Amino acid sequence: MDDKISGYDLDSNQRQIVMDESQNLLVVAGAGSGKTLTILGKINYLIKYKNILPSEILCISFTRASANSLKDKILKEFGCNMNVYTFHKLSLEILKEHNMNHYEIADDNTLENIIHEFFCIDIYDYPIYLRKFFTYFKLDSTPNLKKEYKKFYYHNYEKIIAFEKLLSTFLRLFKCNNYSIETFPVFLKKARKTIFYFKYQKEKIFLSFALNLYLMYQNYLKENNEIDFDDMIINATKIVDKLGIKNNYKYVIIDEYQDTSIVRFNLIKSILEKTKAKFMVVGDDFQSIYRFTGCELSLFVNFAHFFDYTKIMKIENTYRNSQELINIAGKFVMKNKSQMNKNLRSNKHLDYPIEIIYYNNIHQTFYDLILRMIHISNNSIMILGRNNNDVNLILNDKFKLQEEGRIIFEENKNIKLYFLTVHKSKGLEEDNVIIINLENKLLGFPNQIIDEKVLRLVSNDFEKYPYSEERRLFYVALTRTKNKVYLLVPKKAPSIFVQELVTRYKKNLKIYN
């Protein structure tokens, strides 16, 4: 097959994948390697050469934006109005087929809002939880719990937010991994096995908070006749198991498969069992960054354990980054030996693709850097932070934030600057990238609350390697650029990731002190 796709010739790796006839195919694709092009090529091959109808191909992507983008490309490229689903859209369609869509869909932030409201307002009505809170944080008991809690809340807000985030992550993993309320005693039994009494007491208190908040959340959904995305997928899977699926799919294609959760996996497994369809998944374990939403990386790296007659193929030519950048980024992420080995190749070359700029005053340093970058080129600049509010680090009278992350530089309003969190930048690329909040602190980069041991209770894929997911997230940040990536780093408390880069790859970096 020599067809051009979106005006491009497929490389040898991509062409082999497109024409492969395996029953179950895992495609391991590096950053910027053209995986969307490969998926488009596969769809073209199936329709044009294998006479498979568009309605016989179930194509799934993970976000609404990526699904719509792929759908538009299929229409533009092949003149074919083919459905591309998210897991949620697919589940909703299955529920509609059986008149089980009488629920409102819950806002995605409902759980976080309930947790935040509990610690901000509701906890004052629960003296037992105030006492548990004091014990959890090793605070001295006091006759006036409410007054002392209020004082602690406003003076240790970062710790409260971290605790809220840990609870929301725990409960999202709880739901994504299809646990039920009856599992809480099992969690407690596992926690009891720890050899440290205080650690057991702490996890016991944590589970008490988690159970209470889970019940509050489920009651809220019931009282408001709402359903969340995980329950929607679980209910759709039950329907497929019992009644089958309306469409007689012959091929199932999933993009970003490294972000699959147990409940999503169960739905796809049920569809495959009912249809006997061939199966192709595409993804990159280096870019698995959604464990907090239930992503089970083992479903990707151990693909052959879950499906018979499996083949694994790789796309290792990257068209975005320079060879020098992917050498550093690849070695950095593969320090975690659980990642799949890749030998990424690029025809692009660039000396010193990573510049580390230390600062005492971030506003002045950021301003100077923007002026230098504008002098070199008027290309767009993507600014990445670990957290949503990291953008505040660079805002002042010279840089103003507008809607959708757009940043206006008052001295040159024509230059395109915009801010994203690293999570939101996944799948995107830009001419040049700046990374901020590279500080060694709780909510810096790496975020130091991610790898809490209590998550082992709800994750089948709990990783022991330090900051395993944060390491992958940093890899994603580094590989968004088509040219250079600039790291703004505080002199007083530099990120441990930056320290590692300087220690291991100093001769390949440009460093400004």
Short mmCIF file of C-alpha atoms in Angstrom, two decimals:
data_model
loop_
_atom_site.label_atom_id
_atom_site.label_comp_id
_atom_site.label_asym_id
_atom_site.label_seq_id
_atom_site.Cartn_x
_atom_site.Cartn_y
_atom_site.Cartn_z
CA MET A 1 0.00 0.00 0.00
CA ASP A 2 1.61 3.24 -1.20
CA ASP A 3 -1.26 5.68 -0.56
CA LYS A 4 -0.33 9.08 0.79
CA ILE A 5 -2.07 9.94 4.08
CA SER A 6 -2.69 13.63 4.76
CA GLY A 7 -0.14 14.34 2.04
CA TYR A 8 2.58 12.20 3.65
CA ASP A 9 4.15 8.89 2.74
CA LEU A 10 4.05 6.38 5.57
CA ASP A 11 7.45 5.24 6.81
CA SER A 12 8.34 1.53 6.81
CA ASN A 13 7.21 0.98 10.45
CA GLN A 14 3.87 2.68 9.82
CA ARG A 15 3.26 0.81 6.55
CA GLN A 16 3.92 -2.59 8.16
CA ILE A 17 1.46 -1.78 10.96
CA VAL A 18 -1.22 -0.59 8.54
CA MET A 19 -1.06 -3.86 6.56
CA ASP A 20 -0.67 -6.19 9.54
CA GLU A 21 -3.41 -8.82 9.88
CA SER A 22 -2.86 -9.87 13.52
CA GLN A 23 -5.89 -10.65 15.67
CA ASN A 24 -4.59 -8.43 18.48
CA LEU A 25 -1.98 -5.78 17.74
CA LEU A 26 -0.20 -3.50 20.20
CA VAL A 27 1.47 -0.50 18.54
CA VAL A 28 4.08 1.17 20.75
CA ALA A 29 4.55 4.70 19.41
CA GLY A 30 7.14 7.24 20.52
CA ALA A 31 6.40 10.94 21.07
CA GLY A 32 5.91 12.75 17.76
CA SER A 33 6.15 9.53 15.74
CA GLY A 34 2.96 10.01 13.72
CA LYS A 35 0.59 7.64 15.48
CA THR A 36 -2.49 9.55 14.24
CA LEU A 37 -1.16 9.20 10.70
CA THR A 38 -0.79 5.46 11.32
CA ILE A 39 -4.38 5.17 12.60
CA LEU A 40 -5.64 7.06 9.54
CA GLY A 41 -3.58 4.76 7.33
CA LYS A 42 -5.10 1.71 9.03
CA ILE A 43 -8.64 2.97 8.57
CA ASN A 44 -7.93 3.74 4.90
CA TYR A 45 -6.47 0.24 4.42
CA LEU A 46 -9.45 -1.48 6.05
CA ILE A 47 -12.05 0.45 4.03
CA LYS A 48 -10.24 0.63 0.67
CA TYR A 49 -8.42 -2.71 0.53
CA LYS A 50 -10.27 -5.00 2.98
CA ASN A 51 -13.81 -3.82 2.09
CA ILE A 52 -14.73 -3.21 5.70
CA LEU A 53 -17.56 -0.69 6.13
CA PRO A 54 -16.94 2.41 8.29
CA SER A 55 -19.81 1.29 10.54
CA GLU A 56 -17.92 -1.99 11.14
CA ILE A 57 -14.94 -0.13 12.65
CA LEU A 58 -15.16 0.91 16.29
CA CYS A 59 -12.61 3.70 16.78
CA ILE A 60 -12.04 5.14 20.27
CA SER A 61 -9.95 8.05 21.49
CA PHE A 62 -9.69 9.26 25.06
CA THR A 63 -10.83 12.88 24.98
CA ARG A 64 -13.69 14.57 23.19
CA ALA A 65 -11.23 16.93 21.49
CA SER A 66 -9.00 14.12 20.18
CA ALA A 67 -12.03 12.07 19.07
CA ASN A 68 -13.52 15.03 17.19
CA SER A 69 -10.14 15.84 15.65
CA LEU A 70 -9.74 12.26 14.38
CA LYS A 71 -13.34 12.22 13.09
CA ASP A 72 -12.70 15.48 11.17
CA LYS A 73 -9.49 14.10 9.67
CA ILE A 74 -11.25 10.91 8.52
CA LEU A 75 -13.97 13.01 6.87
CA LYS A 76 -11.47 15.35 5.20
CA GLU A 77 -9.09 12.58 4.13
CA PHE A 78 -11.51 9.89 2.97
CA GLY A 79 -14.85 11.70 2.64
CA CYS A 80 -16.18 9.27 5.23
CA ASN A 81 -18.42 10.42 8.08
CA MET A 82 -17.28 7.73 10.52
CA ASN A 83 -18.02 7.81 14.23
CA VAL A 84 -15.05 8.20 16.58
CA TYR A 85 -16.04 7.62 20.19
CA THR A 86 -14.80 8.44 23.62
CA PHE A 87 -15.47 5.67 26.14
CA HIS A 88 -18.13 7.88 27.67
CA LYS A 89 -19.90 8.55 24.37
CA LEU A 90 -19.80 4.84 23.51
CA SER A 91 -21.21 3.90 26.91
CA LEU A 92 -23.97 6.49 26.64
CA GLU A 93 -24.94 5.16 23.21
CA ILE A 94 -25.16 1.60 24.59
CA LEU A 95 -27.35 2.82 27.47
CA LYS A 96 -29.61 4.74 25.04
CA GLU A 97 -30.10 1.62 22.92
CA HIS A 98 -31.67 -0.02 25.98
CA ASN A 99 -33.51 3.07 27.31
CA MET A 100 -31.25 3.31 30.35
CA ASN A 101 -30.12 6.90 29.84
CA HIS A 102 -32.59 8.55 32.21
CA TYR A 103 -29.78 10.00 34.34
CA GLU A 104 -28.13 13.39 34.10
CA ILE A 105 -24.37 13.14 33.62
CA ALA A 106 -22.52 14.41 36.69
CA ASP A 107 -20.03 17.23 36.33
CA ASP A 108 -16.49 15.85 36.23
CA ASN A 109 -15.52 17.98 39.25
CA THR A 110 -18.38 16.84 41.49
CA LEU A 111 -16.27 14.49 43.60
CA GLU A 112 -13.54 17.11 44.15
CA ASN A 113 -16.17 19.74 45.03
CA ILE A 114 -17.80 17.47 47.62
CA ILE A 115 -14.44 16.67 49.21
CA HIS A 116 -13.42 20.34 49.29
CA GLU A 117 -16.76 21.40 50.77
CA PHE A 118 -16.42 18.75 53.47
CA PHE A 119 -13.05 20.06 54.70
CA CYS A 120 -14.04 23.68 54.24
CA ILE A 121 -17.54 23.60 55.79
CA ASP A 122 -19.08 20.24 56.72
CA ILE A 123 -16.32 18.91 58.98
CA TYR A 124 -17.27 21.40 61.70
CA ASP A 125 -20.49 19.39 62.20
CA TYR A 126 -18.57 16.16 62.74
CA PRO A 127 -16.46 16.30 65.94
CA ILE A 128 -15.39 12.68 65.41
CA TYR A 129 -13.79 13.62 62.08
CA LEU A 130 -12.19 16.71 63.56
CA ARG A 131 -10.49 14.45 66.10
CA LYS A 132 -9.48 11.99 63.37
CA PHE A 133 -8.04 14.89 61.37
CA PHE A 134 -5.93 16.03 64.35
CA THR A 135 -4.61 12.49 64.83
CA TYR A 136 -3.84 12.07 61.13
CA PHE A 137 -1.74 15.23 61.05
CA LYS A 138 -0.10 14.52 64.46
CA LEU A 139 -1.64 17.62 66.04
CA ASP A 140 -2.14 18.04 69.76
CA SER A 141 -5.72 17.54 70.90
CA THR A 142 -7.48 20.65 72.17
CA PRO A 143 -10.81 21.42 73.87
CA ASN A 144 -11.67 23.86 71.09
CA LEU A 145 -11.31 21.64 68.03
CA LYS A 146 -13.25 23.92 65.68
CA LYS A 147 -11.15 26.99 66.46
CA GLU A 148 -7.86 25.10 66.15
CA TYR A 149 -8.96 23.38 62.94
CA LYS A 150 -9.86 26.75 61.41
CA LYS A 151 -6.45 28.11 62.37
CA PHE A 152 -4.68 25.06 60.91
CA TYR A 153 -6.77 25.24 57.72
CA TYR A 154 -5.74 28.80 56.91
CA HIS A 155 -2.11 28.42 57.90
CA ASN A 156 -1.57 25.04 56.21
CA TYR A 157 -3.79 25.34 53.17
CA GLU A 158 -1.29 23.52 50.94
CA LYS A 159 -1.42 20.46 53.19
CA ILE A 160 -5.24 20.50 53.15
CA ILE A 161 -5.30 20.68 49.36
CA ALA A 162 -2.78 17.83 49.15
CA PHE A 163 -4.95 15.70 51.48
CA GLU A 164 -8.08 16.50 49.43
CA LYS A 165 -6.25 15.54 46.25
CA LEU A 166 -5.06 12.26 47.73
CA LEU A 167 -8.62 11.40 48.77
CA SER A 168 -10.05 12.26 45.35
CA THR A 169 -7.32 10.19 43.65
CA PHE A 170 -8.02 7.26 45.98
CA LEU A 171 -11.77 7.38 45.28
CA ARG A 172 -11.34 7.77 41.53
CA LEU A 173 -9.04 4.74 41.51
CA PHE A 174 -11.56 2.94 43.71
CA LYS A 175 -14.29 3.48 41.12
CA CYS A 176 -12.13 3.02 37.99
CA ASN A 177 -10.88 -0.33 39.28
CA ASN A 178 -14.46 -1.47 39.87
CA TYR A 179 -14.27 -1.87 43.66
CA SER A 180 -17.43 -1.93 45.76
CA ILE A 181 -18.17 -0.61 49.24
CA GLU A 182 -17.74 -4.14 50.61
CA THR A 183 -14.02 -3.88 49.81
CA PHE A 184 -13.25 -1.32 52.55
CA PRO A 185 -12.82 -4.03 55.26
CA VAL A 186 -10.38 -5.76 52.87
CA PHE A 187 -8.41 -2.51 52.54
CA LEU A 188 -8.29 -2.22 56.33
CA LYS A 189 -7.04 -5.79 56.62
CA LYS A 190 -4.26 -5.03 54.10
CA ALA A 191 -3.34 -1.84 55.95
CA ARG A 192 -3.11 -3.79 59.22
CA LYS A 193 -0.27 -5.87 57.76
CA THR A 194 2.13 -2.95 58.01
CA ILE A 195 4.83 -3.41 60.63
CA PHE A 196 4.56 0.23 61.75
CA TYR A 197 1.69 0.89 64.14
CA PHE A 198 1.46 4.62 63.41
CA LYS A 199 1.33 3.97 59.66
CA TYR A 200 -1.55 1.53 60.21
CA GLN A 201 -3.41 4.05 62.39
CA LYS A 202 -2.89 6.76 59.77
CA GLU A 203 -4.19 4.55 56.94
CA LYS A 204 -7.12 3.47 59.11
CA ILE A 205 -8.10 7.11 59.59
CA PHE A 206 -7.60 7.80 55.89
CA LEU A 207 -9.92 4.90 54.98
CA SER A 208 -12.51 6.27 57.40
CA PHE A 209 -12.46 9.63 55.59
CA ALA A 210 -12.53 7.90 52.20
CA LEU A 211 -15.52 5.73 53.09
CA ASN A 212 -17.49 8.68 54.47
CA LEU A 213 -16.77 10.83 51.41
CA TYR A 214 -17.58 7.97 49.04
CA LEU A 215 -21.00 7.57 50.68
CA MET A 216 -21.59 11.32 50.51
CA TYR A 217 -20.68 11.32 46.82
CA GLN A 218 -22.87 8.33 45.92
CA ASN A 219 -25.80 9.80 47.89
CA TYR A 220 -25.39 13.09 46.04
CA LEU A 221 -25.55 11.27 42.69
CA LYS A 222 -28.64 9.33 43.75
CA GLU A 223 -30.49 12.34 45.16
CA ASN A 224 -29.78 14.38 42.02
CA ASN A 225 -30.48 11.53 39.59
CA GLU A 226 -26.94 11.79 38.21
CA ILE A 227 -24.45 9.23 36.97
CA ASP A 228 -20.69 9.63 36.73
CA PHE A 229 -18.55 8.40 33.86
CA ASP A 230 -17.26 5.30 35.64
CA ASP A 231 -20.73 4.07 36.57
CA MET A 232 -21.83 4.79 33.01
CA ILE A 233 -19.08 2.51 31.64
CA ILE A 234 -19.81 -0.18 34.26
CA ASN A 235 -23.53 -0.19 33.40
CA ALA A 236 -22.77 -0.32 29.66
CA THR A 237 -20.48 -3.32 30.22
CA LYS A 238 -23.24 -5.17 32.09
CA ILE A 239 -25.57 -4.60 29.13
CA VAL A 240 -23.00 -5.91 26.61
CA ASP A 241 -22.29 -8.95 28.81
CA LYS A 242 -25.99 -9.76 29.04
CA LEU A 243 -27.46 -8.62 25.72
CA GLY A 244 -24.53 -8.17 23.34
CA ILE A 245 -23.95 -5.07 21.19
CA LYS A 246 -26.02 -3.76 18.31
CA ASN A 247 -23.18 -3.09 15.85
CA ASN A 248 -21.40 -6.06 14.33
CA TYR A 249 -17.91 -4.62 14.58
CA LYS A 250 -15.13 -6.31 12.62
CA TYR A 251 -12.30 -4.08 13.82
CA VAL A 252 -11.69 -2.16 17.06
CA ILE A 253 -9.04 0.59 17.18
CA ILE A 254 -8.10 2.45 20.37
CA ASP A 255 -5.80 5.46 20.53
CA GLU A 256 -3.88 6.43 23.71
CA TYR A 257 -4.29 2.89 25.07
CA GLN A 258 -1.71 3.53 27.79
CA ASP A 259 -4.46 5.47 29.59
CA THR A 260 -6.89 2.56 29.83
CA SER A 261 -8.55 1.84 33.17
CA ILE A 262 -9.96 -1.47 34.41
CA VAL A 263 -13.59 -0.45 33.76
CA ARG A 264 -12.73 0.68 30.21
CA PHE A 265 -10.76 -2.51 29.62
CA ASN A 266 -13.73 -4.60 30.81
CA LEU A 267 -16.07 -2.86 28.35
CA ILE A 268 -13.73 -3.43 25.39
CA LYS A 269 -13.09 -7.04 26.42
CA SER A 270 -16.86 -7.64 26.46
CA ILE A 271 -17.31 -6.07 23.02
CA LEU A 272 -14.45 -8.15 21.58
CA GLU A 273 -15.88 -11.35 23.06
CA LYS A 274 -19.30 -10.64 21.55
CA THR A 275 -18.11 -9.50 18.10
CA LYS A 276 -14.86 -11.51 17.63
CA ALA A 277 -13.46 -8.33 16.05
CA LYS A 278 -9.77 -7.78 15.34
CA PHE A 279 -8.14 -5.38 17.73
CA MET A 280 -5.45 -2.70 17.37
CA VAL A 281 -4.32 -0.37 20.14
CA VAL A 282 -1.84 2.48 19.85
CA GLY A 283 -0.05 4.24 22.68
CA ASP A 284 3.14 5.17 24.47
CA ASP A 285 3.88 3.92 27.99
CA PHE A 286 6.34 6.85 28.34
CA GLN A 287 3.29 9.13 28.21
CA SER A 288 1.07 7.34 30.70
CA ILE A 289 0.17 10.28 32.97
CA TYR A 290 -3.38 9.65 34.16
CA ARG A 291 -3.03 7.16 36.98
CA PHE A 292 -5.09 9.51 39.17
CA THR A 293 -8.06 8.83 36.84
CA GLY A 294 -7.58 5.06 37.02
CA CYS A 295 -5.10 4.37 34.23
CA GLU A 296 -3.58 0.91 34.67
CA LEU A 297 -0.27 0.90 32.84
CA SER A 298 0.01 -2.88 33.20
CA LEU A 299 -2.85 -3.24 30.68
CA PHE A 300 -0.47 -1.71 28.12
CA VAL A 301 2.96 -3.11 29.02
CA ASN A 302 1.51 -6.59 29.67
CA PHE A 303 -0.84 -6.53 26.67
CA ALA A 304 0.05 -10.06 25.61
CA HIS A 305 -1.01 -11.41 29.02
CA PHE A 306 -4.59 -10.25 28.43
CA PHE A 307 -5.07 -11.21 24.77
CA ASP A 308 -4.18 -14.34 22.82
CA TYR A 309 -2.61 -14.26 19.34
CA THR A 310 -0.92 -10.95 20.06
CA LYS A 311 1.71 -9.07 18.09
CA ILE A 312 3.72 -6.05 19.27
CA MET A 313 5.07 -3.51 16.77
CA LYS A 314 6.85 -0.18 17.30
CA ILE A 315 6.98 3.20 15.59
CA GLU A 316 10.38 4.58 16.50
CA ASN A 317 10.92 7.42 14.02
CA THR A 318 10.03 10.75 15.60
CA TYR A 319 9.31 13.82 13.48
CA ARG A 320 8.97 16.42 16.24
CA ASN A 321 12.04 16.42 18.48
CA SER A 322 15.74 16.54 17.73
CA GLN A 323 17.79 13.39 18.27
CA GLU A 324 19.70 15.20 21.01
CA LEU A 325 16.49 15.95 22.93
CA ILE A 326 15.02 12.46 22.68
CA ASN A 327 18.34 10.94 23.78
CA ILE A 328 18.13 12.87 27.06
CA ALA A 329 14.35 12.55 27.55
CA GLY A 330 14.37 8.84 26.67
CA LYS A 331 17.20 7.95 29.08
CA PHE A 332 15.50 10.04 31.76
CA VAL A 333 12.17 8.21 31.55
CA MET A 334 13.74 4.76 31.10
CA LYS A 335 15.49 4.99 34.46
CA ASN A 336 12.26 3.35 35.56
CA LYS A 337 12.90 -0.20 34.30
CA SER A 338 9.18 -1.00 34.11
CA GLN A 339 8.96 1.19 30.99
CA MET A 340 9.18 -0.54 27.60
CA ASN A 341 12.53 -0.07 25.88
CA LYS A 342 12.50 2.12 22.76
CA ASN A 343 15.19 3.33 20.38
CA LEU A 344 13.70 6.54 19.05
CA ARG A 345 15.30 8.07 15.97
CA SER A 346 15.12 11.52 14.44
CA ASN A 347 16.61 13.20 11.39
CA LYS A 348 16.50 16.54 13.22
CA HIS A 349 19.61 17.69 15.07
CA LEU A 350 20.03 20.56 17.50
CA ASP A 351 22.89 21.38 19.83
CA TYR A 352 21.80 22.06 23.40
CA PRO A 353 18.03 21.48 22.94
CA ILE A 354 17.47 21.99 26.69
CA GLU A 355 18.40 25.28 28.35
CA ILE A 356 18.32 25.51 32.15
CA ILE A 357 17.95 29.07 33.45
CA TYR A 358 18.35 29.61 37.19
CA TYR A 359 16.68 32.63 38.77
CA ASN A 360 16.36 34.65 41.94
CA ASN A 361 13.54 36.76 40.51
CA ILE A 362 11.29 34.76 38.18
CA HIS A 363 9.52 37.84 36.79
CA GLN A 364 12.73 39.45 35.58
CA THR A 365 14.17 36.17 34.29
CA PHE A 366 10.96 35.28 32.45
CA TYR A 367 10.82 38.76 30.89
CA ASP A 368 14.45 38.56 29.75
CA LEU A 369 13.90 35.10 28.29
CA ILE A 370 10.81 36.17 26.31
CA LEU A 371 12.74 39.14 24.86
CA ARG A 372 15.59 36.82 23.85
CA MET A 373 13.21 34.32 22.25
CA ILE A 374 11.35 37.04 20.34
CA HIS A 375 14.67 38.38 19.06
CA ILE A 376 15.50 34.93 17.67
CA SER A 377 12.06 34.16 16.26
CA ASN A 378 8.42 35.28 16.34
CA ASN A 379 7.18 31.69 16.70
CA SER A 380 4.56 30.74 19.27
CA ILE A 381 5.67 29.85 22.80
CA MET A 382 3.98 27.22 24.98
CA ILE A 383 4.42 27.74 28.74
CA LEU A 384 3.91 24.60 30.83
CA GLY A 385 3.26 24.24 34.55
CA ARG A 386 2.64 21.26 36.81
CA ASN A 387 -0.52 22.79 38.32
CA ASN A 388 -3.28 25.12 37.09
CA ASN A 389 -2.23 28.01 39.32
CA ASP A 390 1.45 27.84 38.30
CA VAL A 391 0.67 30.52 35.72
CA ASN A 392 0.50 33.03 38.59
CA LEU A 393 4.27 32.69 38.98
CA ILE A 394 4.86 34.72 35.81
CA LEU A 395 1.94 37.18 35.82
CA ASN A 396 2.58 40.86 36.55
CA ASP A 397 2.07 44.24 34.88
CA LYS A 398 3.99 43.02 31.79
CA PHE A 399 2.18 39.67 31.33
CA LYS A 400 -1.61 39.41 31.66
CA LEU A 401 -3.69 36.23 31.56
CA GLN A 402 -6.70 36.05 29.24
CA GLU A 403 -9.24 33.32 28.49
CA GLU A 404 -8.11 29.79 27.61
CA GLY A 405 -4.60 30.37 28.93
CA ARG A 406 -3.65 33.10 26.45
CA ILE A 407 -0.99 35.42 27.90
CA ILE A 408 -0.71 38.98 26.63
CA PHE A 409 2.78 40.49 26.61
CA GLU A 410 2.08 44.20 26.97
CA GLU A 411 5.23 45.19 25.06
CA ASN A 412 4.46 43.00 22.06
CA LYS A 413 0.83 41.92 21.80
CA ASN A 414 1.40 40.10 18.52
CA ILE A 415 3.56 37.37 20.01
CA LYS A 416 1.56 34.21 20.80
CA LEU A 417 2.15 33.09 24.38
CA TYR A 418 -0.11 30.62 26.14
CA PHE A 419 -0.10 28.57 29.34
CA LEU A 420 -1.15 24.94 29.80
CA THR A 421 -0.68 22.34 32.47
CA VAL A 422 1.50 19.47 31.27
CA HIS A 423 -1.52 17.15 31.40
CA LYS A 424 -3.46 19.40 29.00
CA SER A 425 -0.48 19.72 26.66
CA LYS A 426 -0.34 16.00 25.90
CA GLY A 427 -0.74 15.38 22.18
CA LEU A 428 0.18 18.98 21.36
CA GLU A 429 3.42 20.48 20.08
CA GLU A 430 4.90 23.94 19.73
CA ASP A 431 7.94 25.61 18.21
CA ASN A 432 9.43 26.38 21.63
CA VAL A 433 8.42 25.50 25.19
CA ILE A 434 9.09 27.00 28.62
CA ILE A 435 8.55 24.90 31.77
CA ILE A 436 7.93 26.65 35.11
CA ASN A 437 7.43 25.65 38.78
CA LEU A 438 10.56 23.50 38.70
CA GLU A 439 10.88 23.83 42.45
CA ASN A 440 11.63 21.20 45.07
CA LYS A 441 8.44 21.47 47.14
CA LEU A 442 5.21 19.60 47.84
CA LEU A 443 3.30 21.02 44.87
CA GLY A 444 6.31 21.62 42.63
CA PHE A 445 7.55 19.50 39.74
CA PRO A 446 7.72 16.66 40.60
CA ASN A 447 4.60 16.91 42.67
CA GLN A 448 5.63 15.14 45.85
CA ILE A 449 2.24 13.86 47.00
CA ILE A 450 1.55 11.62 44.00
CA ASP A 451 3.20 8.41 45.19
CA GLU A 452 1.42 8.03 48.55
CA LYS A 453 1.63 4.40 49.63
CA VAL A 454 -2.08 4.23 50.53
CA LEU A 455 -2.88 4.22 46.80
CA ARG A 456 -1.53 0.66 46.64
CA LEU A 457 -4.85 -0.45 48.15
CA VAL A 458 -6.86 0.68 45.10
CA SER A 459 -4.32 0.34 42.30
CA ASN A 460 -3.37 -3.00 40.79
CA ASP A 461 -0.54 -1.12 39.11
CA PHE A 462 1.07 0.62 42.08
CA GLU A 463 4.62 1.53 41.11
CA LYS A 464 7.44 1.44 43.64
CA TYR A 465 9.84 3.52 41.56
CA PRO A 466 10.06 7.03 43.08
CA TYR A 467 7.92 9.60 41.28
CA SER A 468 7.25 7.13 38.46
CA GLU A 469 4.30 8.99 36.97
CA GLU A 470 5.86 12.41 37.58
CA ARG A 471 8.90 11.19 35.61
CA ARG A 472 6.65 10.34 32.66
CA LEU A 473 4.91 13.70 33.03
CA PHE A 474 8.26 15.48 32.85
CA TYR A 475 9.06 13.45 29.71
CA VAL A 476 5.80 14.69 28.16
CA ALA A 477 6.75 18.28 29.05
CA LEU A 478 10.22 17.97 27.51
CA THR A 479 8.93 16.46 24.26
CA ARG A 480 6.27 19.07 23.39
CA THR A 481 8.86 21.22 21.61
CA LYS A 482 9.86 21.11 17.97
CA ASN A 483 13.01 23.07 18.78
CA LYS A 484 14.17 24.03 22.28
CA VAL A 485 12.74 23.64 25.77
CA TYR A 486 13.65 26.21 28.44
CA LEU A 487 13.56 25.24 32.12
CA LEU A 488 13.08 28.12 34.59
CA VAL A 489 14.52 26.94 37.90
CA PRO A 490 14.77 28.70 41.30
CA LYS A 491 18.34 28.84 42.61
CA LYS A 492 17.28 28.19 46.22
CA ALA A 493 15.30 24.97 45.77
CA PRO A 494 15.77 23.44 42.31
CA SER A 495 13.62 20.49 41.28
CA ILE A 496 15.17 17.07 41.85
CA PHE A 497 14.45 16.33 38.17
CA VAL A 498 16.52 19.34 37.10
CA GLN A 499 19.30 18.30 39.48
CA GLU A 500 19.29 14.86 37.85
CA LEU A 501 19.51 16.35 34.34
CA VAL A 502 22.45 18.56 35.37
CA THR A 503 24.25 15.65 37.06
CA ARG A 504 23.81 13.15 34.22
CA TYR A 505 23.69 15.25 31.05
CA LYS A 506 25.54 18.49 31.86
CA LYS A 507 27.68 18.45 28.72
CA ASN A 508 24.50 18.28 26.57
CA LEU A 509 22.77 21.21 28.31
CA LYS A 510 23.14 24.96 28.17
CA ILE A 511 23.01 26.31 31.73
CA TYR A 512 22.58 29.95 32.77
CA ASN A 513 23.30 30.87 36.38
#
